Coordinates of C-alpha atoms and ligand atoms in Angstrom, one line a residue:
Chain A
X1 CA 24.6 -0.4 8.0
X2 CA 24.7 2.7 10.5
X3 CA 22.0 4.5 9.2
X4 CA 18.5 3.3 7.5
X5 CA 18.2 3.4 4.2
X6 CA 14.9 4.5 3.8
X7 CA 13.7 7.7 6.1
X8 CA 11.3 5.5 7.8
X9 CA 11.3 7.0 11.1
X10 CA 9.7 9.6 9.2
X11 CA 7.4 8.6 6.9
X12 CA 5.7 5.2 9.0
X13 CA 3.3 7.7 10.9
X14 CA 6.4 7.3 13.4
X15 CA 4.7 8.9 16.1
X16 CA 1.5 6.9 16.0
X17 CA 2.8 3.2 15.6
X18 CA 4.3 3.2 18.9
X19 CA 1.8 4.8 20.9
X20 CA -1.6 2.5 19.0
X21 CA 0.8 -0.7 19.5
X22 CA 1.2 0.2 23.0
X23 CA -2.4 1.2 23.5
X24 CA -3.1 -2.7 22.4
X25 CA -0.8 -4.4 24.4
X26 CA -2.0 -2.6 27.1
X27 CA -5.3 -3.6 26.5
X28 CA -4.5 -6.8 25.9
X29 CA -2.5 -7.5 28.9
X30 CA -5.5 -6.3 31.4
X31 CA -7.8 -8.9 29.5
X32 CA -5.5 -11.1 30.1
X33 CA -4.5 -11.1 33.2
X34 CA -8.3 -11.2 34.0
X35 CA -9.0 -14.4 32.6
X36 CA -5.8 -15.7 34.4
X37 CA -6.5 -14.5 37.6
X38 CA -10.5 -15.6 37.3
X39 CA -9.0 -19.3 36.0
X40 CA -7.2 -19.0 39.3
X41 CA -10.1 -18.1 41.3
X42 CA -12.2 -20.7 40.0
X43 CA -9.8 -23.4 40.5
X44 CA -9.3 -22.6 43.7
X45 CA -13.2 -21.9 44.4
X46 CA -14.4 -25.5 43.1
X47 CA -11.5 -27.4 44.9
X48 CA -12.7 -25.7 48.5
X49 CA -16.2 -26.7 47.7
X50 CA -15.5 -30.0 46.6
X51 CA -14.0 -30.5 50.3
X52 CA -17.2 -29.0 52.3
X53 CA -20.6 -29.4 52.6
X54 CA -22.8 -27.9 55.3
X55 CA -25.7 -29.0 56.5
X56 CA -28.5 -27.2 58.7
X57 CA -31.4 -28.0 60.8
X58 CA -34.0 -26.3 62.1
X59 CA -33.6 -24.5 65.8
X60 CA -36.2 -26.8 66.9
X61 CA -33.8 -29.9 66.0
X62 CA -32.4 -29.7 69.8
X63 CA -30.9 -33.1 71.0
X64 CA -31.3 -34.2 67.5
X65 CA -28.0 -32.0 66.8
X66 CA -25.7 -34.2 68.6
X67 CA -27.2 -37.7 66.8
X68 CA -26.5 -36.3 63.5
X69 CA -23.1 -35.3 64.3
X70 CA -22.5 -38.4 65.9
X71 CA -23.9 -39.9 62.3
X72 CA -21.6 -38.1 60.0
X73 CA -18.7 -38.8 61.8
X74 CA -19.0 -42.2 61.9
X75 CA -19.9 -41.8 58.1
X76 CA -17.4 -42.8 55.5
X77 CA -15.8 -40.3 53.8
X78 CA -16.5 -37.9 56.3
X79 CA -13.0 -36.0 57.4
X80 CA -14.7 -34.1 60.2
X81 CA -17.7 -32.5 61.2
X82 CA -18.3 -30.0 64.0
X83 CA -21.3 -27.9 64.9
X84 CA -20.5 -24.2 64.2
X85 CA -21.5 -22.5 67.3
X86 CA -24.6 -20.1 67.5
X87 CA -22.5 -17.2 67.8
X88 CA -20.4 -17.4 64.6
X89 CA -23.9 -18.3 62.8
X90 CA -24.8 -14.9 64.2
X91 CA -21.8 -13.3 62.9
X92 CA -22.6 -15.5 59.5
X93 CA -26.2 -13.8 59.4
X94 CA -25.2 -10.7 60.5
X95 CA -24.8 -8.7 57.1
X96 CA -28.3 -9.9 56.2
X97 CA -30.1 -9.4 59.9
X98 CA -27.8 -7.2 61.4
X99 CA -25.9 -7.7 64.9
X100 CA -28.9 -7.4 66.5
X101 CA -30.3 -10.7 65.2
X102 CA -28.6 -12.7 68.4
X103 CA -29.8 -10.2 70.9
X104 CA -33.0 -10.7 69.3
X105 CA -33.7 -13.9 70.0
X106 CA -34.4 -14.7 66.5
X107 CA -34.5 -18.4 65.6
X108 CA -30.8 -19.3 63.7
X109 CA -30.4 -22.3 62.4
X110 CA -28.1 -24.9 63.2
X111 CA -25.2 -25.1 61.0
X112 CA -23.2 -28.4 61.0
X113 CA -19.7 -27.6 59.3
X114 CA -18.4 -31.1 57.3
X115 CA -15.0 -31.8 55.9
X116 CA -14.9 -34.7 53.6
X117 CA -12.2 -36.8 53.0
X118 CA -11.4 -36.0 49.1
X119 CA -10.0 -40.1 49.0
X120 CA -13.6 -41.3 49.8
X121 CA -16.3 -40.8 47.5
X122 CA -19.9 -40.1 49.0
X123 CA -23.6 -40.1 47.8
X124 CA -24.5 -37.1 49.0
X125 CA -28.4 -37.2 48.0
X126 CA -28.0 -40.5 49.9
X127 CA -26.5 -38.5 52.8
X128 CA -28.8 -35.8 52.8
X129 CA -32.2 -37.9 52.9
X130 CA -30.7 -39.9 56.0
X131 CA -30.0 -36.5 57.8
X132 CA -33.8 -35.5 56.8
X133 CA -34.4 -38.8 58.3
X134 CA -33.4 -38.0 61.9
X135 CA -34.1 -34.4 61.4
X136 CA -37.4 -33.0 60.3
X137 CA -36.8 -29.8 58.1
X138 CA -32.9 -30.7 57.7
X139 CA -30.7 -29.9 54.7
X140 CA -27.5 -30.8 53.5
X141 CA -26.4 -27.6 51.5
X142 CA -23.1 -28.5 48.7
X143 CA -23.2 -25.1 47.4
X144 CA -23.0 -27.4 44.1
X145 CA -25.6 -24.7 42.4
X146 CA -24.0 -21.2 43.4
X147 CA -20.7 -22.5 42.5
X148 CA -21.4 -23.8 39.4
X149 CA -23.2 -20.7 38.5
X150 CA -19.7 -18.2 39.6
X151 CA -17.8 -21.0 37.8
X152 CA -20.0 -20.4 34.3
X153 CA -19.6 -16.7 35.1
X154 CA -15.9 -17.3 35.6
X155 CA -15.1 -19.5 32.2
X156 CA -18.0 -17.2 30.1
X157 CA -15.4 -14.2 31.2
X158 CA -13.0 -15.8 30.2
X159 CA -13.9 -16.5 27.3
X160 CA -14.6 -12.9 26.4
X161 CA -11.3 -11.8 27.6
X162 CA -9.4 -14.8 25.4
X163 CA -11.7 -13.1 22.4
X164 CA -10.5 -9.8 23.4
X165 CA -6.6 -10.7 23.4
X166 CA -7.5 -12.7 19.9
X167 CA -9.3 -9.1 18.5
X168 CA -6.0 -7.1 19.7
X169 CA -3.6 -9.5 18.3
X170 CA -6.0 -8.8 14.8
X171 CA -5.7 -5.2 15.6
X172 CA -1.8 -5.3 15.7
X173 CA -1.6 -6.9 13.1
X174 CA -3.9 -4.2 11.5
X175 CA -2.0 -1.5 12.7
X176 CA 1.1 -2.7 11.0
X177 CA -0.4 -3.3 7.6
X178 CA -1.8 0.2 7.5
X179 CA 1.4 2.3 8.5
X180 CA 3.7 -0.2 6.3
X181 CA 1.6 0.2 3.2
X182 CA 1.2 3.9 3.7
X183 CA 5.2 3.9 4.0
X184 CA 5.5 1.9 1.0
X185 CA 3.7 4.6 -0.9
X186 CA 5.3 7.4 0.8
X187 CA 9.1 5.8 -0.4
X188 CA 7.6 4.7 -3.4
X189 CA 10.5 5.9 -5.7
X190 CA 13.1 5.3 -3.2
X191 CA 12.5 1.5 -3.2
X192 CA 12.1 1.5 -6.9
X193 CA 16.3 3.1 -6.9
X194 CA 17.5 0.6 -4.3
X195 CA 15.9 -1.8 -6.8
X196 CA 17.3 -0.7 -9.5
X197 CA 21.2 -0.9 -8.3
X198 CA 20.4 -4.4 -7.2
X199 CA 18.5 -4.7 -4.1
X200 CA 16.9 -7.8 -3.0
X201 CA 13.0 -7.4 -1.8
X202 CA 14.4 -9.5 1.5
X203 CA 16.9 -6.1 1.8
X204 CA 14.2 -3.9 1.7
X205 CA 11.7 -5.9 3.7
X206 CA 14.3 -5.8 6.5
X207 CA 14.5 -2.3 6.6
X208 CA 10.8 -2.0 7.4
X209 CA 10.9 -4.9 10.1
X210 CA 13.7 -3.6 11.8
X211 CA 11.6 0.1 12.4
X212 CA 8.6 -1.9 12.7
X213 CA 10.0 -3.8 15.5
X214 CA 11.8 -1.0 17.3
X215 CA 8.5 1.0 17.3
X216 CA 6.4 -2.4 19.2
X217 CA 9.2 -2.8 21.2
X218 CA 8.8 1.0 22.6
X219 CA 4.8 0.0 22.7
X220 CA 5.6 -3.1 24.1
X221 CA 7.8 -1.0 27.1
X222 CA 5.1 1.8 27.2
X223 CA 2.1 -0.8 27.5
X224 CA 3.4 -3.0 29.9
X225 CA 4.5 0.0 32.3
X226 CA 0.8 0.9 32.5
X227 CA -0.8 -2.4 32.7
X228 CA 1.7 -3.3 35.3
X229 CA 0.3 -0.3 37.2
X230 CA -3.0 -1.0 36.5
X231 CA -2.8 -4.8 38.0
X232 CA -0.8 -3.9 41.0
X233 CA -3.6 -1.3 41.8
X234 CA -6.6 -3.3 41.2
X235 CA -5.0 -6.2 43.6
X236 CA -4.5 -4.0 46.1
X237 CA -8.3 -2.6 46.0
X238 CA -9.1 -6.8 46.2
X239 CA -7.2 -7.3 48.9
X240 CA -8.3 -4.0 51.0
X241 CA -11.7 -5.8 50.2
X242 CA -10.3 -8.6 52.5
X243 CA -14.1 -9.2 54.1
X244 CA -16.0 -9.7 50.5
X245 CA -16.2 -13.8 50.1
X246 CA -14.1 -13.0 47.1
X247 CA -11.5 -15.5 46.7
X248 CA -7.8 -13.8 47.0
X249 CA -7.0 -12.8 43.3
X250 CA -3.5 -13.7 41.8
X251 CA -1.8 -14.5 38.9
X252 CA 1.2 -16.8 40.1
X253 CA 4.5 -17.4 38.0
X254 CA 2.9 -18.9 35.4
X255 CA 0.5 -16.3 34.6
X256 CA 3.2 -13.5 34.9
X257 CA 5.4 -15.7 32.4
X258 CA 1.8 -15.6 30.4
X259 CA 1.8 -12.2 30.4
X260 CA 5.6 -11.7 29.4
X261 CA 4.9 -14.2 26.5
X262 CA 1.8 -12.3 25.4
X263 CA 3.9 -8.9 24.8
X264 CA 6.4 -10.8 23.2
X265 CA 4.1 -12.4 20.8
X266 CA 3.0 -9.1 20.1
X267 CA 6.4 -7.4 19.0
X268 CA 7.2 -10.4 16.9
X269 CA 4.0 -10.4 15.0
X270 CA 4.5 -7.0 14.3
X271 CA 7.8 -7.4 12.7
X272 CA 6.6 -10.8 10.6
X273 CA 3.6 -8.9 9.2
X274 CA 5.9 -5.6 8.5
X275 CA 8.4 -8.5 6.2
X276 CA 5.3 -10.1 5.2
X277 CA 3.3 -7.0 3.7
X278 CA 6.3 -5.2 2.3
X279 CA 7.2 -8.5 0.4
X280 CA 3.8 -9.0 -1.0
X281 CA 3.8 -5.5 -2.1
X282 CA 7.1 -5.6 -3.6
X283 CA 6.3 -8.4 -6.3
X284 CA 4.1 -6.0 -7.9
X285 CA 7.0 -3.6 -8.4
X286 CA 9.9 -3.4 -10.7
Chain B
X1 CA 26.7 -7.3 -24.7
X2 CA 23.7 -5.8 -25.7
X3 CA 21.4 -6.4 -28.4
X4 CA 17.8 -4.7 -29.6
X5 CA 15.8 -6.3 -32.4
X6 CA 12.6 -4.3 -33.3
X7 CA 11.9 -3.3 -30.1
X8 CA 9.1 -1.5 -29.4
X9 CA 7.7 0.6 -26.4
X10 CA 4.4 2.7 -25.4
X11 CA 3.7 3.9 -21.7
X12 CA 0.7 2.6 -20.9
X13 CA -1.9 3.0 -23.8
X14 CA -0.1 6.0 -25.2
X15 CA 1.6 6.6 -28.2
X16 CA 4.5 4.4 -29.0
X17 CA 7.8 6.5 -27.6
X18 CA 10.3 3.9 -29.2
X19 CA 9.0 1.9 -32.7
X20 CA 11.2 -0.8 -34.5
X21 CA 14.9 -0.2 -32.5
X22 CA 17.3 -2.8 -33.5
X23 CA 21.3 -2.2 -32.6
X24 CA 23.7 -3.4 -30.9
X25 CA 26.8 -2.5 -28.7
X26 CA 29.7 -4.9 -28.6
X27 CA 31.3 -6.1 -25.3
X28 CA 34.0 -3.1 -24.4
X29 CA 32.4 -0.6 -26.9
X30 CA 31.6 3.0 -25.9
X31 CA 28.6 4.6 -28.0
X32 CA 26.9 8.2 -27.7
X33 CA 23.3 8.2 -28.2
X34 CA 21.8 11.9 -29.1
X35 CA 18.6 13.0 -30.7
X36 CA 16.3 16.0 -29.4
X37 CA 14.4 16.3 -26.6
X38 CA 11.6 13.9 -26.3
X39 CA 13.1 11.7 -28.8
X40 CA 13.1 8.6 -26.8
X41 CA 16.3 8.4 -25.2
X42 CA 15.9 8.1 -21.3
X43 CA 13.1 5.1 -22.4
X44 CA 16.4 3.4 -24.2
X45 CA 18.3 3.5 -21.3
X46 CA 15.4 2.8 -19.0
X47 CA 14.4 -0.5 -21.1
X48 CA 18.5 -1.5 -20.5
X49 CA 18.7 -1.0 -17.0
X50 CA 15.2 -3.1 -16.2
X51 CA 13.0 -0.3 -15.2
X52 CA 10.3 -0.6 -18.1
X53 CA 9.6 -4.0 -20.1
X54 CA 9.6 -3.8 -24.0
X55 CA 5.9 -3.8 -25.4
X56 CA 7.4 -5.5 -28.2
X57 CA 10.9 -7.0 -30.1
X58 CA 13.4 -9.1 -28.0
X59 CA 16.4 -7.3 -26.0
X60 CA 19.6 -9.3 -25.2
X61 CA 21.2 -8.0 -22.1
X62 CA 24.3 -9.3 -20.6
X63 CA 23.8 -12.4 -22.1
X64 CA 19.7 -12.8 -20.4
X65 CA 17.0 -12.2 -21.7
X66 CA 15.4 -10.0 -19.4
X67 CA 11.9 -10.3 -20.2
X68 CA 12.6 -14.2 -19.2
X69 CA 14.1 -13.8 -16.2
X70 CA 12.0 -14.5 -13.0
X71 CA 12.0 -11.4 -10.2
X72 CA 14.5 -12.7 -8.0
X73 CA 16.9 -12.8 -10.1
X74 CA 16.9 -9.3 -11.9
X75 CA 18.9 -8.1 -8.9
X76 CA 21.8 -9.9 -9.7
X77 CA 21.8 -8.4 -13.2
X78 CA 21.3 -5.0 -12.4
X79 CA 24.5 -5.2 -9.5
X80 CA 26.4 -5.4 -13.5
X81 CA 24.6 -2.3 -14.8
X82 CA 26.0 1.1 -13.8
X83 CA 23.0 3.7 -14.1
X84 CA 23.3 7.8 -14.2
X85 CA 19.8 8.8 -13.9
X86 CA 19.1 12.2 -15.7
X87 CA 17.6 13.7 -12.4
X88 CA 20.5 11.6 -10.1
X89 CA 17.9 10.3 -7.8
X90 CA 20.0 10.8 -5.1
X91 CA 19.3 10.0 -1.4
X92 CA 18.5 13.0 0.4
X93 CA 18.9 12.0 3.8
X94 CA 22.4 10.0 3.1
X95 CA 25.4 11.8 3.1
X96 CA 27.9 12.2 -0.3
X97 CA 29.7 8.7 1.0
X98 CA 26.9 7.1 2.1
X99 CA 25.0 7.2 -1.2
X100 CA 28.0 6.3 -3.0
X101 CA 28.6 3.2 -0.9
X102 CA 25.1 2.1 -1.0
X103 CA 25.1 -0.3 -4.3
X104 CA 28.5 -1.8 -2.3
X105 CA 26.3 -2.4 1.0
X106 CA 23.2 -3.8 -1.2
X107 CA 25.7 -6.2 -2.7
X108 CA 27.4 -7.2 0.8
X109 CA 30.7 -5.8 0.4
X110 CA 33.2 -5.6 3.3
X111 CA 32.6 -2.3 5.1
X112 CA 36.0 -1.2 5.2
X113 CA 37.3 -1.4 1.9
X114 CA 33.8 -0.1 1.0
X115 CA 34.6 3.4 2.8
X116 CA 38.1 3.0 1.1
X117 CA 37.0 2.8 -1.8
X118 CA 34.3 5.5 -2.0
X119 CA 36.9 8.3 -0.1
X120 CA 39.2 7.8 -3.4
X121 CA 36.7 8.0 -5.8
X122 CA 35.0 11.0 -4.8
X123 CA 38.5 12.5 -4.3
X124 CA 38.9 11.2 -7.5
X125 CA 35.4 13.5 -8.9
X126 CA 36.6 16.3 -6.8
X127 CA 34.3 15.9 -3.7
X128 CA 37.4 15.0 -1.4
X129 CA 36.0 17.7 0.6
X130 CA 32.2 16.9 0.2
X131 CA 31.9 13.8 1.6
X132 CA 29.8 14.1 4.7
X133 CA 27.3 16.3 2.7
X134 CA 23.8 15.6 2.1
X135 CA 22.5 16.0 -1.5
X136 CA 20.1 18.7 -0.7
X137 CA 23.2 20.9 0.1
X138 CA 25.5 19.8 -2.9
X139 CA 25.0 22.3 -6.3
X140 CA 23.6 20.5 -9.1
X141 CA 26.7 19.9 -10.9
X142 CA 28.2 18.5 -7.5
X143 CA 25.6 15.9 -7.1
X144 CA 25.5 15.2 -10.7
X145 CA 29.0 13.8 -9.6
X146 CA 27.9 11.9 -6.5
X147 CA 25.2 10.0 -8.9
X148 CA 28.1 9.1 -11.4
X149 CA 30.5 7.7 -8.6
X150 CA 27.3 5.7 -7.5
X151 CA 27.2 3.9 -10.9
X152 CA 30.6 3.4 -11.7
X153 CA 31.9 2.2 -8.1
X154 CA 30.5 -1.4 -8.4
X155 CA 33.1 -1.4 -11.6
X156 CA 29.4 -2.6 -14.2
X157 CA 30.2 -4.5 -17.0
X158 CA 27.6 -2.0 -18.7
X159 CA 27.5 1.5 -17.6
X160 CA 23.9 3.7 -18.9
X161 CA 24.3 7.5 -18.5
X162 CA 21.7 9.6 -19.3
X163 CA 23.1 13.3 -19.7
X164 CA 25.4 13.3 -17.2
X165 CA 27.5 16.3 -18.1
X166 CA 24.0 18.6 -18.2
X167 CA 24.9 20.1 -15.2
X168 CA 28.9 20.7 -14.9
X169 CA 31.1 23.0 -16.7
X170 CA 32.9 22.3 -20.3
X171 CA 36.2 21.5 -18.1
X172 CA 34.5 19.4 -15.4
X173 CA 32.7 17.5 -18.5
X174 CA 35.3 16.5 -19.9
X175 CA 37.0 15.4 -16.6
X176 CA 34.1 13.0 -16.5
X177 CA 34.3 11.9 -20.0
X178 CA 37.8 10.9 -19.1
X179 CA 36.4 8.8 -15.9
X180 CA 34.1 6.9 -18.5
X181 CA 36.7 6.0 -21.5
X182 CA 39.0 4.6 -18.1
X183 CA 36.2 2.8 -17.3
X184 CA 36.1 2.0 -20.5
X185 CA 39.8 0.6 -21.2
X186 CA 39.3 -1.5 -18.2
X187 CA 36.2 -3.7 -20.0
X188 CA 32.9 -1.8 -19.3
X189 CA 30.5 -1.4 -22.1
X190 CA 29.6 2.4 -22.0
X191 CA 26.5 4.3 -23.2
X192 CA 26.1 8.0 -22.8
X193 CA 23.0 9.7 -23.9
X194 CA 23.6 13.2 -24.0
X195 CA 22.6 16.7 -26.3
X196 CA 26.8 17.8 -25.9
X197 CA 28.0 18.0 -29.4
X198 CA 31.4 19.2 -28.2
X199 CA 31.3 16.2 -25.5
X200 CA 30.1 13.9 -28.9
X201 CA 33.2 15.4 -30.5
X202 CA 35.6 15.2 -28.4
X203 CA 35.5 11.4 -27.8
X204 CA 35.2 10.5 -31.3
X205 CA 33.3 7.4 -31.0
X206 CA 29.8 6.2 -32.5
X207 CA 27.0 7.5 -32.2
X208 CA 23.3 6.4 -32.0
X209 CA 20.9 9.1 -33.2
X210 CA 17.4 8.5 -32.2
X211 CA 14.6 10.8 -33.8
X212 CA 10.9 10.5 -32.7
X213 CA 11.9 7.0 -31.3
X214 CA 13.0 5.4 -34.3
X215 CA 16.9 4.9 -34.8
X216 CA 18.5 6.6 -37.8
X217 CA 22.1 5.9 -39.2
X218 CA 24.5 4.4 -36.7
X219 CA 27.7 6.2 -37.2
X220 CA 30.1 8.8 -36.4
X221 CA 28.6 12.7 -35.6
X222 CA 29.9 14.7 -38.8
X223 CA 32.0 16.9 -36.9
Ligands
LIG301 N1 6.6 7.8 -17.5 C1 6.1 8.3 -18.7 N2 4.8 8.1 -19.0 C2 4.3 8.5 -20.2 N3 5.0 9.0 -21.1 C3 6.3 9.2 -20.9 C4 6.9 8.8 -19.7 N4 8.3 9.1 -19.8 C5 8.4 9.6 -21.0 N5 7.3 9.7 -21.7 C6 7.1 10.2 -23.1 O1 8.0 9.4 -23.9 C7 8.6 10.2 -24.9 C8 10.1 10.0 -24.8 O2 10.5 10.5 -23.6 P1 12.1 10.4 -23.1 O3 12.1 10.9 -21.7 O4 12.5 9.0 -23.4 O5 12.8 11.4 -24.1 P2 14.3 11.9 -24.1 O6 14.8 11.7 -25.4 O7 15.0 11.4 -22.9 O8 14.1 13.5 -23.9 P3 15.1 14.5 -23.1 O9 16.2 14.8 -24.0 O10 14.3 15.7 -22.9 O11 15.5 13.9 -21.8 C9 8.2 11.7 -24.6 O12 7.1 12.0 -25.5 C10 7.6 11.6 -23.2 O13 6.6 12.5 -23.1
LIG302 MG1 15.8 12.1 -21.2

């Protein structure tokens, strides 16, 4: 049929249901892309980790260095280890002592870089009391504790953002109920005429899920222009921060598919709860 | 066709509009129904064409009974009732056609004999030239015409009409009369409820007389 039945480009608040649906899936797209990009970042954090340990000595160790280096690389499961030269320590140290530190003459410690060998499992408390051993004041440093601690940061965000997407998809789903009921009442006689010269509840249910559809498909368009913007401009302030120890942020294919899907899902719940309240509303009519 | 046996019928909890109706109308007949204003008429028709329930007495409509039948299937039945409202209840944002064709398009017809269909018959009404016209811009008589080639172009087996000559000329009245007895020869059961004594006359047929919603003497209107 060429033109709708019922005025309901009119009378469904016609303005508003766009613009709130795309308000949500706006929202709901930056939450979600957080908690993809974070799952990224976290992934990507604990498998580095996993592959490195450091371990450092006091500057006192001297000669000592070279035994213990000799040690772990004769150690199974040990890729590779090196001694990271005083100067990049320096640099290392140099946000908390400044530049000056090296000029100083300030005592740095001795940082021994390892690679292990992700194949070969080691005991690392095992590892570490041996270096102690031939080392007095040694360490052997996982970074076990600080990345455990972003990684609960990471999933608890997560978390909250999944929440959020869960409250939006609610909030849709809200949305429609309100502005189909308030048409309802609005065509109230209208839908009791099409009734009476025959109309099926399906007919009239379709007339509301086709506006209802068209209007979070226009919200769909309008939110994922702006969250689109938004992303692009919060990776390029990441990446501008290139010298924070931030991992780089991204979402990959997958989590752009994500996205897609997610704005999808939205449009298509909105039409099914549009059929669904207007047919639950219409078996209490004539 | 149609059959009432002591039906009754209050709105809510008010006064009962329609008390102990029993007739009936043969399949093909063509009745009047008349009685003053406020006499219960329009809640007749409305009880036939399913938009109020009987609070009491059994109706036989089309072979159902409607009170029996579940929801879904009341639309079928109502595609076989052809309905004049008294105030049209016309769609105001459709055009002449459009509201004409629209018990065609509920029912799934094919869209171009629907269009063909609806051109001749307002031609036929004397809208030929009308057609693309939206209610709110149509004289009273005019859409008075529109809402009677809404209910007669699904060809009902029963066709309701509920003073549908209130707001045309003698001469145009009588056109429509006309459109109803055809209707008529070709098998559909008409009732007209109307206040026209010179439309009552001039069809010479029977006539139900309703007075403060009881029925009195089914018969012919003493001329
Ligand atoms: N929806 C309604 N709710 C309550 N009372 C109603 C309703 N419709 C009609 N009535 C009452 O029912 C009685 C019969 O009304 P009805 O419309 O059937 O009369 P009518 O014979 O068609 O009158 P008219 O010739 O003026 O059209 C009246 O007293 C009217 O006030
Ligand atoms: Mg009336």
């Amino acid at each position: 049929m060429g033109r709708s039945v019922l005025g309901l480009r009119r009378s469904l608040a016609a303005r508003l249901l766009p613009a709130l649906i795309g308000i949500m899936i706006f929202i709901g797209l930056l939450a979600l892309a957080a908690a993809l990009a974070v799952d990224r970042a976290v992934e990507s954090w604990s498998r580095n980790i996993d592959l490195g340990l450091t371990a450092t000595l006091p500057d006192t160790a001297g000669a000592k260095v070279d035994a213990v280096v000799g040690m772990l690389r004769t150690t199974p499961g040990v890729a590779a280890a090196r001694r990271v030269p005083q100067s990049e320590v320096a640099t290392l140290l140099a946000p908390w002592l400044g530049s000056a530190a090296a000029a100083a003459d300030l005592p740095l410690p001795v940082l021994i870089d390892i690679r292990l060998d992700p194949a070969i499992a080691i005991d690392q408390g095992a590892l570490g009391a041996k270096i102690a051993r031939m080392a007095e004041g040694a360490r052997l440093d996982s970074h076990r504790d600080w990345i455990d601690q972003a990684v609960r940061l990471g999933r608890s965000l997560q978390a909250v953002a999944f929440l959020a997407v869960c409250l939006i998809a609610a909030a849709v789903a809200a949305v429609v109920i309100v502005s189909v009921r308030a048409g309802l009442a609005v065509e109230h006689d209208t839908i009791e005429l099409l009734h009476l010269i025959g109309a099926q509840d399906g007919f009239i249910a379709a007339e509301f899920q086709e506006v209802v559809t068209r209007f979070a498909g226009i919200g769909g368009v309008i939110g994922t222009a702006l969250a689109l913007g938004a992303i692009m401009l919060l990776a390029d302030l990441f990446g501008a921060a290139g010298a924070t120890p931030l991992p780089k942020l991204g979402l990959g294919l997958q989590g752009w598919l994500a996205l897609a899907g997610f704005v999808l899902a939205a449009i298509l719940l909105a039409r099914w709860v549009a059929r669904l309240t207007v047919m639950l509303a219409l078996r209490r009519m004539v | 066709m149609v059959r009432f046996q002591n039906v009754g019928m209050r709105y809510g909890m008010g006064p009962e509009v329609l008390r102990d109706v029993s007739f009936e109308l043969p399949p093909g007949s063509f009745h009047f129904l008349t009685g003053p204003s406020g006499a219960g008429k329009s809640t007749l028709l409305k009880l036939l064409y399913l938009a109020e329930r009987p609070t009491r007495g059994m109706i036989s409509l089309l072979g159902e009974d409607p009170t029996l039948l579940p929801r879904r299937r009341l639309p079928v039945l109502r595609r076989r009732i052809g309905v004049v409202f008294q105030d049209f209840r016309l769609l105001p944002h459709l055009t002449a056609l459009e509201n004409v064709a629209l018990p065609l398009r509920i029912a799934g017809g094919r869209e171009e004999e629907i269009v063909a269909h609806v051109r001749e018959l307002l031609t036929w009404v004397g809208l030929g030239d009308r057609m693309e016209a939206r209610p709110p811009t149509l004289s009273g008589g005019e859409q008075q015409r529109v809402a009677i080639a809404r209910a007669v172009i699904g060809r009902p087996s029963l066709l309701l009409a509920d003073e549908p000559t209130g707001n045309v000329d003698a001469e145009m009245g009588l056109r429509l009369l006309r459109l109803f007895v055809e209707l008529n020869k070709l098998g559909t059961t008409v009732l007209v409820a109307t206040h026209d004594r010179a439309l009552i006359r001039s069809a010479e047929r029977p006539v139900l007389r309703l007075d403060h919603g009881e029925l009195s003497r089914p018969g012919r209107e003493a001329a």
